[in-house]
Short mmCIF file of C-alpha atoms in Angstrom, two decimals:
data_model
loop_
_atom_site.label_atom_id
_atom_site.label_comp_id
_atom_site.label_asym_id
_atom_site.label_seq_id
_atom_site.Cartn_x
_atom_site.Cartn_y
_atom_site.Cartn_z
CA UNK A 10 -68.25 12.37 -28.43
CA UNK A 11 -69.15 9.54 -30.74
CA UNK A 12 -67.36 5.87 -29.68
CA UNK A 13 -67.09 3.09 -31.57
CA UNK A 14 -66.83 -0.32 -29.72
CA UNK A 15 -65.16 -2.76 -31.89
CA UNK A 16 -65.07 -6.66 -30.52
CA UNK A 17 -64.39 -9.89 -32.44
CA UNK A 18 -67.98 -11.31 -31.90
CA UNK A 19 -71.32 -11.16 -30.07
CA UNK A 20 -70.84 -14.81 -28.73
CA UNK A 21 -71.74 -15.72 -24.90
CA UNK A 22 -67.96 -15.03 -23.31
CA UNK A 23 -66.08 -12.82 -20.92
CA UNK A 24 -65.64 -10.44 -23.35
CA UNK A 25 -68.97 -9.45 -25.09
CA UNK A 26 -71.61 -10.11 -21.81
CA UNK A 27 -70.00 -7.14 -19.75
CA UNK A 28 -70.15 -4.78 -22.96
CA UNK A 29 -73.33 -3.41 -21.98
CA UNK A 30 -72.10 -1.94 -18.55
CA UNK A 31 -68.96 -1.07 -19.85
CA UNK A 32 -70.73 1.20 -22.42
CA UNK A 33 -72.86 2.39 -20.31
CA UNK A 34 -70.46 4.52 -18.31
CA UNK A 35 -69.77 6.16 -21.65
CA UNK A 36 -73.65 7.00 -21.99
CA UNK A 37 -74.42 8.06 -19.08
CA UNK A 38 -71.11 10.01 -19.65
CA UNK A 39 -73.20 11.73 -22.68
CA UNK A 40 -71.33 10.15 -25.67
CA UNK A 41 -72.95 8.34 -27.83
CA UNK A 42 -71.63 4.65 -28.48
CA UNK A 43 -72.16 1.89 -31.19
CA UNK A 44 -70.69 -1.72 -31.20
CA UNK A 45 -68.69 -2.79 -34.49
CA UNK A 46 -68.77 -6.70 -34.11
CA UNK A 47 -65.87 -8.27 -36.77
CA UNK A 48 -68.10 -11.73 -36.25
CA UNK A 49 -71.85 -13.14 -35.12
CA UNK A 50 -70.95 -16.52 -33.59
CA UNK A 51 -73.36 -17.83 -31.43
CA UNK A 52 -74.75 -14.30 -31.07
CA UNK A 53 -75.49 -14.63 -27.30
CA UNK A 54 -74.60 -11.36 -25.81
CA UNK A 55 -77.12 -9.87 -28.59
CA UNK A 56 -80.08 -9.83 -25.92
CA UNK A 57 -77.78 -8.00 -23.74
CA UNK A 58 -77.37 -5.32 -25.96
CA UNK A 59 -80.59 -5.30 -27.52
CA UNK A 60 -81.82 -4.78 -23.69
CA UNK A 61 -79.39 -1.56 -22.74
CA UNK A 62 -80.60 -0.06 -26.36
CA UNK A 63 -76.95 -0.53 -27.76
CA UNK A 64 -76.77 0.00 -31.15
CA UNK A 65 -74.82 -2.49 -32.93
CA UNK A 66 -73.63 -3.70 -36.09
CA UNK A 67 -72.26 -7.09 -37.55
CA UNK A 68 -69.80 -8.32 -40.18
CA UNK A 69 -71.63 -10.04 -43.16
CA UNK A 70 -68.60 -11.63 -43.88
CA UNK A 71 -67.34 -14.98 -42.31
CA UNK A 72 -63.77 -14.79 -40.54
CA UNK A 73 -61.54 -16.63 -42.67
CA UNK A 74 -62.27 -13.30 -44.91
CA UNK A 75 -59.95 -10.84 -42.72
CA UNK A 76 -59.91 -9.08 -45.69
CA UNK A 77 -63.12 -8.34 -46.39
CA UNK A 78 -63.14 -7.98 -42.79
CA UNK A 79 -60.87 -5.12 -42.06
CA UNK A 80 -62.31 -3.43 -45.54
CA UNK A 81 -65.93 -3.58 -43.95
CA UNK A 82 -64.55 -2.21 -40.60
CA UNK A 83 -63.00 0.79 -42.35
CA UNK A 84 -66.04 1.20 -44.46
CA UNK A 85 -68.45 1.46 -41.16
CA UNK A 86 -66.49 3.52 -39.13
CA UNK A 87 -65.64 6.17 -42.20
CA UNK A 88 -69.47 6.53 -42.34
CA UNK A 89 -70.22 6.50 -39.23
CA UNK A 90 -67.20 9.00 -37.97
CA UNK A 91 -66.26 8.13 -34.42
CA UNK A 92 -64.42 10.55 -32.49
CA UNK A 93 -62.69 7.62 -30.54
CA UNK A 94 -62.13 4.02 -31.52
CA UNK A 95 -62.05 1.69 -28.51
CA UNK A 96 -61.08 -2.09 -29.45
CA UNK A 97 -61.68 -5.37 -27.34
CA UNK A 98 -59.47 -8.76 -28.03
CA UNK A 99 -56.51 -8.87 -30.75
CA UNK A 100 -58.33 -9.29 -34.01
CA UNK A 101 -60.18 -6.04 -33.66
CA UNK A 102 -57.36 -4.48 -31.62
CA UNK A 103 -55.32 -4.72 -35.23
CA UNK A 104 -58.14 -3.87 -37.28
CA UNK A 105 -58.70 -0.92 -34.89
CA UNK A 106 -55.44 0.34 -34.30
CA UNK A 107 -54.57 0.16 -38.20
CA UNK A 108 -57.89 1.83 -39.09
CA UNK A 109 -56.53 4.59 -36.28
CA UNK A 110 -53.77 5.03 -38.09
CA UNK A 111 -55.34 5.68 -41.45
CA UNK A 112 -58.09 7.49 -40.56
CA UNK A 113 -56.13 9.87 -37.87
CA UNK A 114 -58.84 8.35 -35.42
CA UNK A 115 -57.48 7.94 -31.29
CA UNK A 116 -57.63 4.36 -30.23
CA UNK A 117 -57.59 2.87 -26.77
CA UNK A 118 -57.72 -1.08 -26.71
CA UNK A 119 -58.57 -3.37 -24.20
CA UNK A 120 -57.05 -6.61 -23.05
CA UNK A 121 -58.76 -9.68 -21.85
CA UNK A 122 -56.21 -12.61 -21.48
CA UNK A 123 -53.19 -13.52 -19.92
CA UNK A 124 -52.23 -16.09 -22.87
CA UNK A 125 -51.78 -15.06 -26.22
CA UNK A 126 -50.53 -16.95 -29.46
CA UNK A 127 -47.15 -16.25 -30.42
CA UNK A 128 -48.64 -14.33 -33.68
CA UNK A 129 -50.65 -12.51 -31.67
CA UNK A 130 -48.13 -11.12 -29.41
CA UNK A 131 -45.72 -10.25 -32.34
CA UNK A 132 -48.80 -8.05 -34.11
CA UNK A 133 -49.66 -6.26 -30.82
CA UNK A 134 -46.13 -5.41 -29.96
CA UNK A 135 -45.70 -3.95 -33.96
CA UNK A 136 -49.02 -2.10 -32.97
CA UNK A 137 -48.11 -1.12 -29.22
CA UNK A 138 -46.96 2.69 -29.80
CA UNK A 139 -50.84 3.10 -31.83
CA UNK A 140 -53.75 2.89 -28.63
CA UNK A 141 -53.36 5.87 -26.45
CA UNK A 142 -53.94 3.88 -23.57
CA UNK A 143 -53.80 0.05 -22.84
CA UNK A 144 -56.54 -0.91 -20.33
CA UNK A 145 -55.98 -4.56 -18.81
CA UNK A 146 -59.33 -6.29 -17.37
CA UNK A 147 -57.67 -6.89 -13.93
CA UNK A 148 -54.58 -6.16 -12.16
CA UNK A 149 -52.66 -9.23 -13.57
CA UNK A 150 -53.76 -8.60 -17.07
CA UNK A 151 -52.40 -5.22 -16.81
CA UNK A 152 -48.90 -5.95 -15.66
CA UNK A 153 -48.64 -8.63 -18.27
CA UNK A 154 -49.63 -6.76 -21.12
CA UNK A 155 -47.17 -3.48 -19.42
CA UNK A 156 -44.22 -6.25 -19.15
CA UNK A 157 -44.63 -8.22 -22.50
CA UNK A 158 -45.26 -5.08 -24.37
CA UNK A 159 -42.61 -3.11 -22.65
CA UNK A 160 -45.29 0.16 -22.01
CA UNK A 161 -44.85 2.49 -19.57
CA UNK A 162 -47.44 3.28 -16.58
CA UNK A 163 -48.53 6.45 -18.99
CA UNK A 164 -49.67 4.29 -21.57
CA UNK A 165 -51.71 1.71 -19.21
CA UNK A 166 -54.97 1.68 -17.05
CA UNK A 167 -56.27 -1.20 -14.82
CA UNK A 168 -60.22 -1.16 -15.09
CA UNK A 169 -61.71 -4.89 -13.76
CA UNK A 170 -64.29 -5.83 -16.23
CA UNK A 171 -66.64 -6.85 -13.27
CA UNK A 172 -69.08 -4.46 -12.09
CA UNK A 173 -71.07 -6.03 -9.14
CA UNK A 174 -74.98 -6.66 -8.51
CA UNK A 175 -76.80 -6.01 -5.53
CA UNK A 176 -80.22 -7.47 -6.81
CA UNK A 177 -79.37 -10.74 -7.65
CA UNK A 178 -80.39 -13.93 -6.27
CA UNK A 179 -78.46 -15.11 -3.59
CA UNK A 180 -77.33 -18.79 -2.59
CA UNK A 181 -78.98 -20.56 0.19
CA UNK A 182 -76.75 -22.43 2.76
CA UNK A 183 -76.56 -26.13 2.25
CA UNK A 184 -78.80 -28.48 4.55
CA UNK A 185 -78.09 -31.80 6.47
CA UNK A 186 -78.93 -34.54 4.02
CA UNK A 187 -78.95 -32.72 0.58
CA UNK A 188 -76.55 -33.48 -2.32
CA UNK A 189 -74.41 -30.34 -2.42
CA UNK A 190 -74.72 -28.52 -5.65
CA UNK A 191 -71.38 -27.40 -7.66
CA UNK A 192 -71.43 -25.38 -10.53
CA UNK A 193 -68.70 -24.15 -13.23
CA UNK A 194 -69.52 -22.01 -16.28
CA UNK A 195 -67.49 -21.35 -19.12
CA UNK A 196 -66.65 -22.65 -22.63
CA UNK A 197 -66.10 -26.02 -23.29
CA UNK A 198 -62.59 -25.94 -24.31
CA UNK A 199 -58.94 -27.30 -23.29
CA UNK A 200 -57.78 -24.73 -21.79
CA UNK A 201 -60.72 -23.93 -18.99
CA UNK A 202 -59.76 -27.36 -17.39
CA UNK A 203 -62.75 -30.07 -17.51
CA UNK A 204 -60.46 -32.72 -18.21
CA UNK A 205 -58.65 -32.11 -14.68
CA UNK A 206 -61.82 -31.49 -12.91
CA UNK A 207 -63.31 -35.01 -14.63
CA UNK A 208 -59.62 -36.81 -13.73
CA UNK A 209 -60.30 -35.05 -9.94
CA UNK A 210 -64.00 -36.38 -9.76
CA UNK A 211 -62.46 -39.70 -10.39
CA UNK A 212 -60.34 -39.67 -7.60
CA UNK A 213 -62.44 -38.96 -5.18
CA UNK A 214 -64.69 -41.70 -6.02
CA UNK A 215 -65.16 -43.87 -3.37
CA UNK A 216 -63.95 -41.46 -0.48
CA UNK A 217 -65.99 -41.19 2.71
CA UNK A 218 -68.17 -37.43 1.65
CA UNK A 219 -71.67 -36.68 1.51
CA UNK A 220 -73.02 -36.94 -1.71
CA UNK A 221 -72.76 -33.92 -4.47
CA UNK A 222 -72.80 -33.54 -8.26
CA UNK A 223 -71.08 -30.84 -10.54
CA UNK A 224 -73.23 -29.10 -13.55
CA UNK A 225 -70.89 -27.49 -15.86
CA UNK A 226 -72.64 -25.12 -18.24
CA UNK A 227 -71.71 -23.79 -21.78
CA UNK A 228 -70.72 -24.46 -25.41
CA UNK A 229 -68.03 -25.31 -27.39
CA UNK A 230 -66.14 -28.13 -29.73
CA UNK A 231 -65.39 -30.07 -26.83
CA UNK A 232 -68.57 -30.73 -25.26
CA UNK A 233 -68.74 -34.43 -27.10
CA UNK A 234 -65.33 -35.57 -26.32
CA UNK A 235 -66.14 -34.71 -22.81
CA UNK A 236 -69.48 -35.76 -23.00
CA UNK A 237 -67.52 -39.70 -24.38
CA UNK A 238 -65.56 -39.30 -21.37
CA UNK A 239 -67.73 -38.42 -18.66
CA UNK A 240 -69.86 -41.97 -19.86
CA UNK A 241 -66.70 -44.00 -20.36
CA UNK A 242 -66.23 -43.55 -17.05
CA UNK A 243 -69.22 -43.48 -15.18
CA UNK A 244 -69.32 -40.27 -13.68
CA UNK A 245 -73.35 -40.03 -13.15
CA UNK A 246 -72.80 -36.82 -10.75
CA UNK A 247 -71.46 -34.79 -13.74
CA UNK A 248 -74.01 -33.47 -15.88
CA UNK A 249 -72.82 -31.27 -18.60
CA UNK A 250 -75.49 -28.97 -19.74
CA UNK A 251 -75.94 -26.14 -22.36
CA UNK A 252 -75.18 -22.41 -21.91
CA UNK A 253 -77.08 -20.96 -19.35
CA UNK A 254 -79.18 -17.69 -20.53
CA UNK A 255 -80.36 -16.53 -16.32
CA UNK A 256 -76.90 -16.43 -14.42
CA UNK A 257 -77.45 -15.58 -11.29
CA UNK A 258 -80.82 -17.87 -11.23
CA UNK A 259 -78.92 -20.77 -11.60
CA UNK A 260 -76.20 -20.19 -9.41
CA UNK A 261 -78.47 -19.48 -6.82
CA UNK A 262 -79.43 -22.64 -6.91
CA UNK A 263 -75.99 -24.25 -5.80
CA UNK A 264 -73.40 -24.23 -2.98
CA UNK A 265 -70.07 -24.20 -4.36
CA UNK A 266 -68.38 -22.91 -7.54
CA UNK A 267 -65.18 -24.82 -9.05
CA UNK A 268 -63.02 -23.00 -11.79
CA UNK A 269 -60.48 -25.08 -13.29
CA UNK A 270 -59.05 -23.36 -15.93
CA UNK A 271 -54.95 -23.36 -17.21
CA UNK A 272 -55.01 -19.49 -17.57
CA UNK A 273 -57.82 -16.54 -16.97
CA UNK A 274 -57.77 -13.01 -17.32
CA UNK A 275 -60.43 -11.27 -14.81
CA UNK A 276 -62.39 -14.78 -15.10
CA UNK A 277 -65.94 -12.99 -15.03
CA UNK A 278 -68.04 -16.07 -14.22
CA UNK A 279 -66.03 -16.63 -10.43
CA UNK A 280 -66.93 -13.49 -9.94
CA UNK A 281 -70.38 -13.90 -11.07
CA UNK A 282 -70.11 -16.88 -8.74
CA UNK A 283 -69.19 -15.24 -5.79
CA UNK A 284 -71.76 -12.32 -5.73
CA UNK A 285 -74.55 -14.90 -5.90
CA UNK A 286 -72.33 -15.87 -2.44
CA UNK A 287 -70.72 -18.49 -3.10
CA UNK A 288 -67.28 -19.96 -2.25
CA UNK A 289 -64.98 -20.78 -5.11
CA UNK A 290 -62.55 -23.56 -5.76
CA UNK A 291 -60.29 -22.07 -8.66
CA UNK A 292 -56.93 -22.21 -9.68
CA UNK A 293 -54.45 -19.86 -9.60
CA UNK A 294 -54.15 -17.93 -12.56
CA UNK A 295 -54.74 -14.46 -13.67
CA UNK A 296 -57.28 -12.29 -11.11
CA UNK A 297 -58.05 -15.46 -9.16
CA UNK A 298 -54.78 -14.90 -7.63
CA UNK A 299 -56.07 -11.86 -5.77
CA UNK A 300 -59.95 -12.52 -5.33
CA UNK A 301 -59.07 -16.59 -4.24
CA UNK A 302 -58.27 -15.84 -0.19
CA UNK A 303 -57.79 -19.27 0.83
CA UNK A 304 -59.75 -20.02 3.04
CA UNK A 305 -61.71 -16.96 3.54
CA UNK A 306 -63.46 -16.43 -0.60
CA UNK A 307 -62.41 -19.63 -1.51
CA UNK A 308 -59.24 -21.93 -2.41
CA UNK A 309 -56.74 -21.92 -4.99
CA UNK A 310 -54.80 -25.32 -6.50
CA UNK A 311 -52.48 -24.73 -8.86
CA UNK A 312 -53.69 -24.99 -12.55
CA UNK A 313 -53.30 -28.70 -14.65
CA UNK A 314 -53.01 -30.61 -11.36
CA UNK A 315 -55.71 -33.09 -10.95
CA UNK A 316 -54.35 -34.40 -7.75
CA UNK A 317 -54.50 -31.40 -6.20
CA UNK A 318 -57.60 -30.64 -7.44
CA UNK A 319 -59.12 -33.82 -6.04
CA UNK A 320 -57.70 -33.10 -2.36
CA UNK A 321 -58.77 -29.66 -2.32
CA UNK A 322 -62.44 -30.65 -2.82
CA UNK A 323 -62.45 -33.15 -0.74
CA UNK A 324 -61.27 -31.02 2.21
CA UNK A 325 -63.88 -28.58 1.31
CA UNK A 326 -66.72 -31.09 0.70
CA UNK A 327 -66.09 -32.97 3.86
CA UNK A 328 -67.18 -29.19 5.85
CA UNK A 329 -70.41 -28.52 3.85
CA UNK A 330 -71.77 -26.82 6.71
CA UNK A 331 -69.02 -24.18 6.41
CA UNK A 332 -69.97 -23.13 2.85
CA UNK A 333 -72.28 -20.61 3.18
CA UNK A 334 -70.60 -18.76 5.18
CA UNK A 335 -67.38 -18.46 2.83
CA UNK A 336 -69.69 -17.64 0.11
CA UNK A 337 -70.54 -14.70 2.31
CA UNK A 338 -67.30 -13.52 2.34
CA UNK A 339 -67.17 -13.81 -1.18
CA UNK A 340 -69.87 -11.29 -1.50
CA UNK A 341 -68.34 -9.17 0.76
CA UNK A 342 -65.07 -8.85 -1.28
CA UNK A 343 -66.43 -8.49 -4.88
CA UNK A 344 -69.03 -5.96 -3.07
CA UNK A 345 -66.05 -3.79 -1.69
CA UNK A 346 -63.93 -4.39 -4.34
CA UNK A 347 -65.91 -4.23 -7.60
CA UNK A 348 -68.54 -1.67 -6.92
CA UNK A 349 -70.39 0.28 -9.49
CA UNK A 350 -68.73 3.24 -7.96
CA UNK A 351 -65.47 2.25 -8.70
CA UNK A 352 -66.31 0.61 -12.02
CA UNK A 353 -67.26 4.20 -13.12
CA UNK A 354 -64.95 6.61 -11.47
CA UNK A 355 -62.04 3.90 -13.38
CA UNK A 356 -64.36 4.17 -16.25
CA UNK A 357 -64.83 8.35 -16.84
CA UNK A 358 -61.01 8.34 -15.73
CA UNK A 359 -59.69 6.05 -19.13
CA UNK A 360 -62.22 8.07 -21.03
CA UNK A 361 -60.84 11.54 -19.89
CA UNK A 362 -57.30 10.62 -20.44
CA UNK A 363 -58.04 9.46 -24.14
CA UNK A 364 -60.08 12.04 -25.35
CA UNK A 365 -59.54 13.56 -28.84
CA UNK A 366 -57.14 16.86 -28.00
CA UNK A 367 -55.44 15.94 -25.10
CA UNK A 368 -51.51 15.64 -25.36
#
C-alpha cells in the first residue's frame, strides 16, 4: 500500500521530529510511504528524514498562498496515487480530508494539540465525518478531540507519539558543590510559558539554595523580547540558547527538566527529558497529567502560575541529592509505558483498521 504523509512543515517541533518512527512502522509494515510537507520553515526535521531514507516533498509556494497550496497538494498526490492519505495538524488535515473527498482517497488524520483556534475547530468539526479514524497523540488529546468533535470510540485511536530509546545518553546524578543544571526545550513562544518560568526565577532570588542555572533551548519570534527581559532584570543564571540539533547529548548533561507551558498535547521533549532520566517540573496540562507522578517522575504546578512555579522549585532544588533518583523513575515509566513494542502493535493496529476495503 502506498501512504502519503501530509504535515504543515518540516520545522524542528513535536510534530515533524517523531515522523520518521512513526513512518517507519508503516515500512517495516511493507508499504511504501512519502511525506507531502504544505511548508519548509526552518526545515529542521529534514536531517531526520533524510537519515531514515524518507522520501519527501515540499510546497514551492509560501503559506499565505493556501490556494496554490491545496492546488499543489492535489496535484502531487494525483500523480503520485496513494492508496491512503494520512494527515498531521489542521492545515493539512483540511487539505487532506478535502483532497479525500475528491479523489475517493481514505484519510486518517492525526491530532497533536489540546488548544485549537476557534476557526480551526469549526473546519475540523465540518470535516469530522471525512478521516476514517481520528488518532490523538496521547490519551488526553484523544478524549478532547472525541468530546469537542462529538466522535464515537469507532472513529478514534489513542497512539502516544513517543516511542522510547534505550541507547541514549543518560544523566549523571548531581554532586556536592556543583551548580545544578536545568534544562527546557521548546519554541520560544507565549504559550510554552518562559515568561512564568522568568517571573518564578525572580522569586526565588535571594532564597537560601545551592546555586543552579536554567538553559532554555529553541527558536521562535519571542526569543528577543525574552532575551530584553531576561537582561532587564538580571537574571545571569538564564541563558537562552538556540535550537539544539543532539537531544539526548545535551540533556545528558543536566539534572532537572522544567516544562512550563499553558497547554501541551503529548509534550514530546518531557518525555525526551525523562528517558535521558531525568525528573521533570511541568505543569499540568495535556499528557503531563498522567506521566507527572508527583513526587515519584516529577511535579506538576498548575499552568500560568508563577508563584507556584517558584515554590515548587524551590522545594525540589533545596533536595538536589534526591534528583537522580526521580529521574530514574522517570525512565522507568516512559520505558514501560512507551516502548517500541507498544508504539508498533498501536501502530499496525490504526493501519489495519483504515485500510482501503474494509467497512
Amino acid at each position: 500500500m502506498r501512504i502519503a504523509y501530509v504535515i504543515n512543515s518540516l520545522e524542528g517541533g513535536g510534530a515533524a521530529f517523531p515522523v520518521p518512527a512513526i513512518t517507519s512502522v508503516f515500512r517495516e509494515a511493507g508499504h511504501t510511504v512519502k511525506v507531502f510537507a504544505l511548508a519548509r520553515r526552518d526545515g529542521l526535521a529534514i536531517p531526520l528524514c533524510e537519515k531514515a531514507g524518507l522520501e519527501y516533498c515540499i510546497c514551492p509556494y509560501g503559506e499565505k498562498q493556501p490556494i496554490r497550496m491545496f492546488l499543489w497538494l492535489r496535484r502531487a498526490l494525483r500523480a503520485w496515487q496513494p492508496d491512503l492519505i494520512w494527515t498531521s495538524l489542521t492545515r493539512s488535515t483540511a487539505m487532506g480530508a478535502l483532497i479525500g473527498i475528491l479523489e475517493r482517497k481514505p484519510v486518517v488524520s492525526w491530532q497533536h494539540s489540546a488548544f485549537l483556534k476557534a476557526g480551526n475547530l469549526r473546519l475540523l468539526r465540518a470535516l469530522r465525518n471525512t478521516p476514517r479514524i481520528w488518532v490523538g497523540d496521547s490519551e488526553y488529546v484523544t478524549e478532547v478531540t472525541r468530546q469537542r468533535l462529538d466522535l464515537p470510540d469507532a472513529r478514534m485511536a489513542c497512539w502516544p507519539i513517543f516511542c522510547v530509546r534505550t541507547d541514549v545518553p543518560q544523566a549523571a546524578p548531581w554532586q556536592p558543590g556543583e551548580v545544578i543544571r536545568i534544562a527546557s526545550l521548546g519554541r520560544f513562544s507565549p504559550e510554552k510559558g518562559y515568561d512564568e518560568l522568568i517571573d518564578a526565577l525572580v522569586m526565588l532570588r535571594g532564597r537560601d539554595l545551592p546555586a543552579f542555572e536554567v538553559t532554555i533551548c529553541g527558536r521562535g519570534k519571542e526569543r528577543e523580547r525574552l532575551e530584553t527581559k531576561k537582561r532587564a532584570l538580571g537574571l545571569d543564571n538564564l541563558h537562552l540558547h538556540d535550537f539544539v540539533h543532539d537531544v539526548p547529548d545535551f540533556l545528558a548533561t543536566q539534572h532537572l527538566y522544567v516544562q512550563p507551558s499553558h497547554w501541551e498535547g503529548f509534550c514530546v521533549a518531557v518525555h525526551d527529558a525523562m528517558q535521558a532520566g531525568l525528573p521533570v517540573i511541568g505543569t499540568a496540562v495535556g499528557e503531563l497529567n498522567h506521566s507527572l507522578q508527583e513526587g515519584r517522575t516529577g511535579w506538576k504546578v498548575p499552568p500560568r502560575d508563577a508563584a507556584a512555579l517558584a515554590e515548587c522549585m524551590a522545594r525540589v532544588l533545596s533536595r538536589p541529592a534526591e534528583l537522580h533518583a526521580t529521574g530514574c523513575n522517570a525512565r522507568a515509566y516512559v520505558r514501560e509505558h512507551f516502548s517500541h513494542t507498544n508504539f508498533t502493535r498501536i501502530g499496525r493496529d490504526i493501519l489495519h483498521r483504515a485500510m482501503p476495503g474494509r467497512a
